[in-house]
Backbone as numpy.savetxt, mean C-alpha at the origin, in Angstrom:
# Nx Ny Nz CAx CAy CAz Cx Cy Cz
23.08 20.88 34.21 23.50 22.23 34.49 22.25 23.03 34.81
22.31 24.25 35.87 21.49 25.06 36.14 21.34 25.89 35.98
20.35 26.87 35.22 20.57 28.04 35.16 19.47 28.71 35.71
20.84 29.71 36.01 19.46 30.71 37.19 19.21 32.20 36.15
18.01 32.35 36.42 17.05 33.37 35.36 16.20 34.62 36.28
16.37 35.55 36.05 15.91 36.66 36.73 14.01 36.18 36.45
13.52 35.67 37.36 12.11 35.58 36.36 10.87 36.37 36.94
11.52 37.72 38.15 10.42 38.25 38.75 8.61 37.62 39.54
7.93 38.18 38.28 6.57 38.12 39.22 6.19 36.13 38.56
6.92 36.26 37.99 6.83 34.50 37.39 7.37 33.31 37.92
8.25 33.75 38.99 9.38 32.84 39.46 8.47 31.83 40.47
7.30 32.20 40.96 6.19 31.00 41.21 5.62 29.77 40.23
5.88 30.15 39.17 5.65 28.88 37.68 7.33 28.23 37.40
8.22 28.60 37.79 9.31 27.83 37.86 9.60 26.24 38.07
8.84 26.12 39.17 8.98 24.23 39.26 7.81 23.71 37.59
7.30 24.58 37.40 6.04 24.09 36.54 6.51 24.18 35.29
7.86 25.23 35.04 8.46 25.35 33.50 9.21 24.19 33.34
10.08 23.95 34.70 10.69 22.61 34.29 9.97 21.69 34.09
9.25 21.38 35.04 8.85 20.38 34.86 8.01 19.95 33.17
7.52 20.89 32.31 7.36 21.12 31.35 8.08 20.79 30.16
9.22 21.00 30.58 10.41 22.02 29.39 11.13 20.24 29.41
11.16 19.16 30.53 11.61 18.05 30.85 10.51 17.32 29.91
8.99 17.22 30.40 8.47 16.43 29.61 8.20 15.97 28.15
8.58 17.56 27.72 8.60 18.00 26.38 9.60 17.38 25.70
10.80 17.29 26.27 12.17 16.59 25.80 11.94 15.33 25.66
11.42 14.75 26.98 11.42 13.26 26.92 10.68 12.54 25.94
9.45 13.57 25.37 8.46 13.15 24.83 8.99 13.01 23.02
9.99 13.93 23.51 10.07 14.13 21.68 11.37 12.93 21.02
11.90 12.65 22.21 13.33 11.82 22.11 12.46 10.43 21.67
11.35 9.79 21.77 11.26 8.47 20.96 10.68 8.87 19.87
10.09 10.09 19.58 9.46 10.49 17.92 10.56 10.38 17.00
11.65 10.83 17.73 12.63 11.28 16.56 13.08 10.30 16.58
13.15 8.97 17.27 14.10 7.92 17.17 13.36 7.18 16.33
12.17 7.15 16.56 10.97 6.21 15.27 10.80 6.75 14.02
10.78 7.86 14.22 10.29 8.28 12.95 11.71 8.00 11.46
12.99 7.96 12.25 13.73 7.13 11.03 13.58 6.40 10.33
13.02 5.25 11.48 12.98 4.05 11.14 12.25 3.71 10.26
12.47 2.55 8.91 11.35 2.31 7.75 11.35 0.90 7.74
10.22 0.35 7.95 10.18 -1.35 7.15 11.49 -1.56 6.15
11.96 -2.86 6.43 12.37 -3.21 5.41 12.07 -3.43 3.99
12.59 -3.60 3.01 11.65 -4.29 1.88 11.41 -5.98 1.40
10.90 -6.38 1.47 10.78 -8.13 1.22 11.93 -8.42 0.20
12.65 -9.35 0.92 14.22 -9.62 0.29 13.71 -10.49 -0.42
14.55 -11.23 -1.36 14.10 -12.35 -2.14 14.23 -13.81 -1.51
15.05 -14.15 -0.81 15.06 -15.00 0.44 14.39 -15.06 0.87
13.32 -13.96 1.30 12.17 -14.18 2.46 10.95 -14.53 1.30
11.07 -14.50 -0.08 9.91 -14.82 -0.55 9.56 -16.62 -0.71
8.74 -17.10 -1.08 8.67 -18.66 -1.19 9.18 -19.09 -2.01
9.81 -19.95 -2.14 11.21 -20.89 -2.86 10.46 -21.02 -4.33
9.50 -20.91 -5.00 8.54 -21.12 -6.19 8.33 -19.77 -6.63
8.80 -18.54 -6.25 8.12 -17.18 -6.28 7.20 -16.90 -6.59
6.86 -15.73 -7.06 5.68 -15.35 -6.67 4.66 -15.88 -7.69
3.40 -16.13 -7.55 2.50 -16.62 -8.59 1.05 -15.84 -8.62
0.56 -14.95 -9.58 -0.64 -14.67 -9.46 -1.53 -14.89 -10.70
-2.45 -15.82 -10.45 -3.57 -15.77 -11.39 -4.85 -15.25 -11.44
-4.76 -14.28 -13.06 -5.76 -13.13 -13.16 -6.81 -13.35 -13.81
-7.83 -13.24 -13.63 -9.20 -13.45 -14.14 -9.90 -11.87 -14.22
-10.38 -11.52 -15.63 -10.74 -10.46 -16.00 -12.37 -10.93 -16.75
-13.15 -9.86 -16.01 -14.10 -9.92 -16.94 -14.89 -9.00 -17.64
-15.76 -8.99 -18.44 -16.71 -7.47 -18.90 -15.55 -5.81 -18.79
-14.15 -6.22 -19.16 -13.28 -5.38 -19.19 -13.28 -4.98 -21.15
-13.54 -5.57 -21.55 -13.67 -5.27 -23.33 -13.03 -5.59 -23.88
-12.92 -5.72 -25.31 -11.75 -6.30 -26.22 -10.84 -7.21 -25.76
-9.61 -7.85 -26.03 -9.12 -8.74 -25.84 -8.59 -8.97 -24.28
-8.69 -7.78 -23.83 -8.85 -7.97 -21.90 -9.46 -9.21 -21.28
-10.46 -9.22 -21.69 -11.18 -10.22 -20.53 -10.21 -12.02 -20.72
-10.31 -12.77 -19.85 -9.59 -14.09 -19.78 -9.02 -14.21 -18.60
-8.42 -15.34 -18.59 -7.49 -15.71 -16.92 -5.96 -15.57 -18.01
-5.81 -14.84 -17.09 -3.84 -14.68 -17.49 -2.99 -15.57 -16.04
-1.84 -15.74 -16.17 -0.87 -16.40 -14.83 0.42 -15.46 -15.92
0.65 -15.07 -14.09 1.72 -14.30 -14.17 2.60 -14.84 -12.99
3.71 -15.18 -13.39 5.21 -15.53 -12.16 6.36 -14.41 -12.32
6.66 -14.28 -10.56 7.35 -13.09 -10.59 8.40 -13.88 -9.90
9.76 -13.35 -10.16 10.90 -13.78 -9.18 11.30 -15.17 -9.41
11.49 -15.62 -10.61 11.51 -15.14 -11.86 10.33 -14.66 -12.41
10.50 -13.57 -13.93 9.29 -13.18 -14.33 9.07 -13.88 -15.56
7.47 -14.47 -15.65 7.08 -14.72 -17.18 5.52 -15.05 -16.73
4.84 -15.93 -17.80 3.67 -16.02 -17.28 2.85 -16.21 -18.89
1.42 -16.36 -19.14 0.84 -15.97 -20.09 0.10 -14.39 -19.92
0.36 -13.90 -19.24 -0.03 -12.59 -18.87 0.55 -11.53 -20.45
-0.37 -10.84 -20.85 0.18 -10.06 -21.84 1.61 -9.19 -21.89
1.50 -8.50 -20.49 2.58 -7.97 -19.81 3.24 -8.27 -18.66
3.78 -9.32 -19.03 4.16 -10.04 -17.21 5.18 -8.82 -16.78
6.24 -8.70 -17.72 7.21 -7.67 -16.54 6.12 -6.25 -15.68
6.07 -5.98 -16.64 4.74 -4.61 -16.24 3.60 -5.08 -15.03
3.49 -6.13 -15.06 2.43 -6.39 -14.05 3.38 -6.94 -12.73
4.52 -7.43 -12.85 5.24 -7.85 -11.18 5.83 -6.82 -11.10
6.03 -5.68 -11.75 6.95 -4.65 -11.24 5.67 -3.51 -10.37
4.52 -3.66 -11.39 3.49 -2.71 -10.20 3.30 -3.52 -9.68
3.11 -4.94 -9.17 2.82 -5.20 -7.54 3.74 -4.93 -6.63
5.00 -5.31 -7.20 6.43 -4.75 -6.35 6.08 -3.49 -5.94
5.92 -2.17 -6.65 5.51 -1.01 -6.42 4.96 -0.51 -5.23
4.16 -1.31 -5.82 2.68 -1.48 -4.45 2.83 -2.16 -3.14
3.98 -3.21 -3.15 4.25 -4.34 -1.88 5.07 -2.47 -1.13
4.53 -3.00 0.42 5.16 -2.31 1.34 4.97 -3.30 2.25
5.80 -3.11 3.58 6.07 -4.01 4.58 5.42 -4.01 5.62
4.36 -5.21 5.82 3.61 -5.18 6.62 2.24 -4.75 6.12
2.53 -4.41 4.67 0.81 -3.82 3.99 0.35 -5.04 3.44
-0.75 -4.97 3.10 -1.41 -6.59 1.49 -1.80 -5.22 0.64
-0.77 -5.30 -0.12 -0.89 -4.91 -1.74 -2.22 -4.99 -1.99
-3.12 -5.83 -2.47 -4.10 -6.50 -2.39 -5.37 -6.11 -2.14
-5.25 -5.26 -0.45 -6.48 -4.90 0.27 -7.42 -4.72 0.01
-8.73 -5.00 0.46 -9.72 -4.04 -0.43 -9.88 -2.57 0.56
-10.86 -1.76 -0.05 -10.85 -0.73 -0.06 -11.80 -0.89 2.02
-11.34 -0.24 3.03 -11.89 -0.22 4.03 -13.65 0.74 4.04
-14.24 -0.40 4.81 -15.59 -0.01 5.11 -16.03 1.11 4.97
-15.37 2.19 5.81 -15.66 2.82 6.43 -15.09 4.37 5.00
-14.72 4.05 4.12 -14.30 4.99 3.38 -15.07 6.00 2.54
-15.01 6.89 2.16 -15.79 8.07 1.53 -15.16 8.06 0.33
-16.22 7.67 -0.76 -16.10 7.43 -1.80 -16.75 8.24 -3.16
-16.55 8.50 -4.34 -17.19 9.27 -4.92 -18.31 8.31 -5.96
-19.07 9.20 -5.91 -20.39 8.21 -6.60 -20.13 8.06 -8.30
-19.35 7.80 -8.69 -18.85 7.24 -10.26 -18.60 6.03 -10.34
-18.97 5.23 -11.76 -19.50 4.28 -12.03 -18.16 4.41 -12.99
-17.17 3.43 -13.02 -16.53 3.20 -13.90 -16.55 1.93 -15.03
-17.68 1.18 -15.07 -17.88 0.39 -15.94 -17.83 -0.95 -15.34
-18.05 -2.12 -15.99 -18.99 -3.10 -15.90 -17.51 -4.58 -15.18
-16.39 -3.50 -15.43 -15.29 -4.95 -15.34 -15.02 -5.37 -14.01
-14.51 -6.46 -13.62 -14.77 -6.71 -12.84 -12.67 -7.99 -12.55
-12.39 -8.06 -12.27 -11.26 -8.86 -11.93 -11.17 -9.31 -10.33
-10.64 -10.90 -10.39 -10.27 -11.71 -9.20 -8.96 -12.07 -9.90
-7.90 -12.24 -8.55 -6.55 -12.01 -8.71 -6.47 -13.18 -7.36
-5.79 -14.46 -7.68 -5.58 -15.14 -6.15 -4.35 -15.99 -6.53
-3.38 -16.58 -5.95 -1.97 -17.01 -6.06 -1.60 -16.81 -5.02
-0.16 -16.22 -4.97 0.97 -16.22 -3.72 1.96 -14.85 -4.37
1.68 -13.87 -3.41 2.87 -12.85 -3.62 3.31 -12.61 -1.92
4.76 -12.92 -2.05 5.55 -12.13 -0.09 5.79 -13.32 0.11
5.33 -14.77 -0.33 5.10 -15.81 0.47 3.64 -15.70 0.85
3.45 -14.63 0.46 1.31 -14.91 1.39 0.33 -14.93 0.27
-0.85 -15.17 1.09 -2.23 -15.95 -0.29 -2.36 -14.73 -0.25
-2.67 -14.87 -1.48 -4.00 -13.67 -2.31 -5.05 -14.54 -3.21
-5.87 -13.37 -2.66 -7.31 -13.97 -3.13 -8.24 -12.06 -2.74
-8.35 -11.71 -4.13 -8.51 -10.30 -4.15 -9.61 -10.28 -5.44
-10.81 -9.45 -4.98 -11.90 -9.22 -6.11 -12.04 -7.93 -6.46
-11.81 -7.36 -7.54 -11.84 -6.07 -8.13 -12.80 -5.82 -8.90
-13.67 -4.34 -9.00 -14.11 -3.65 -9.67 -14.28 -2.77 -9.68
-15.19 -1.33 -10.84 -15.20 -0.54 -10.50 -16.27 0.26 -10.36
-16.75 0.04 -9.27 -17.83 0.69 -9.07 -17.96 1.99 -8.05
-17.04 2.30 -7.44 -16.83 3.90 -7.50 -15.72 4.45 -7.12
-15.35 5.55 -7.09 -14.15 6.10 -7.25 -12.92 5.78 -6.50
-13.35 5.32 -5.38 -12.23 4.06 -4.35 -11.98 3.01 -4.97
-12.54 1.98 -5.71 -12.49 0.76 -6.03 -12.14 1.29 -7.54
-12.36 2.40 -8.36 -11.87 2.64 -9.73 -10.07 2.86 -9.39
-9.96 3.46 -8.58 -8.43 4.06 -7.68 -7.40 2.91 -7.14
-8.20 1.94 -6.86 -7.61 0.42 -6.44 -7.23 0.15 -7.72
-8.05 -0.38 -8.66 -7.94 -1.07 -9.49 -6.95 -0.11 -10.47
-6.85 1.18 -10.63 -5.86 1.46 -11.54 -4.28 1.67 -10.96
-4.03 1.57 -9.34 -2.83 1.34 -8.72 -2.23 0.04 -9.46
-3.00 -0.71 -9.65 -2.19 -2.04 -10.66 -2.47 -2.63 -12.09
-2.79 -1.30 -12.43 -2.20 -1.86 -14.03 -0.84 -1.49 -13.98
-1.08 -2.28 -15.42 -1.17 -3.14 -16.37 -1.39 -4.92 -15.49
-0.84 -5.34 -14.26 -1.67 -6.43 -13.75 -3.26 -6.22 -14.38
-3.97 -5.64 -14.18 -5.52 -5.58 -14.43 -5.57 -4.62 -15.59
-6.21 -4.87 -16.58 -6.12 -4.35 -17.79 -6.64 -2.91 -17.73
-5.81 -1.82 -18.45 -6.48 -0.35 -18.69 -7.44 -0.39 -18.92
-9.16 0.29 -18.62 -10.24 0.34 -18.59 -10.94 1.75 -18.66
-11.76 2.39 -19.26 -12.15 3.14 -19.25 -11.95 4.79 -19.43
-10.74 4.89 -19.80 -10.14 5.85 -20.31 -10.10 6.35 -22.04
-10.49 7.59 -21.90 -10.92 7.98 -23.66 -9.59 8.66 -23.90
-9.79 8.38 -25.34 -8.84 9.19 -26.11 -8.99 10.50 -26.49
């Protein structure tokens, strides 16, 4: 449909509004169609027929923390102190198409705090995919990693 508009001393920018007022539309019609859209979440079918398995190695974390724990998720148990607590924050943490896992990117701005001496490697199978992940905390990115998954990695450094 056309509509005609009194547009005076402007009616020379006319081919230029449409043409505008068109691109603008077209442009916005796949934002809004994507931006619905969300990853799925990892069904249990799609995980590996053995589920999930991660074994934790803690060290210079203090008191009865430090050791290798194994934790199995999907079903849950493990020698892990808190197995449910520890597959429910990786679940947490699993998004689609992310590694839970990651380490912290190169290129990140970090704060210069020293959170203590501990140190954890975490390697098994969670999604169906390897992990093989080294944690510590040596500054405020890598203290921030490492407390996204406790109870997996033992509470550290927090006063009463």
């Amino acid at each position: 449909m056309l509509q005609v508009t009194r547009l005076g001393r402007f009616a020379r920018f006319a081919p230029l509004l449409v043409g505008v007022g068109s691109a603008v539309a077209l442009s916005a019609a796949p934002a809004a169609a994507s931006s619905s859209l969300a990853p799925p979440p990892v069904r249990d079918e799609d995980r590996a027929t053995g589920g999930d398995h991660l074994t934790v190695t803690v060290r210079n974390a203090g008191g009865d923390a430090d050791g290798t724990y194994e934790v199995d998720c999907h079903p849950g148990g493990g020698s892990h102190p808190d197995a449910g607590g520890a597959c429910a924050v990786v679940e947490r943490n699993t998004r689609w198409g992310k590694d839970a896992f990651a380490a912290v990117p190169r290129d990140s701005v970090c704060t210069m705090q020293y959170g203590g001496p501990a140190t954890a490697h975490v390697t098994g199978t969670w999604a169906g995919r390897p992990v093989d992940a080294r944690f510590d905390r040596s500054n405020g990115c890598e203290i921030g990693r490492w407390d996204r998954l406790v109870p997996l990695l033992p509470e550290v450094g927090r006063q009463a």
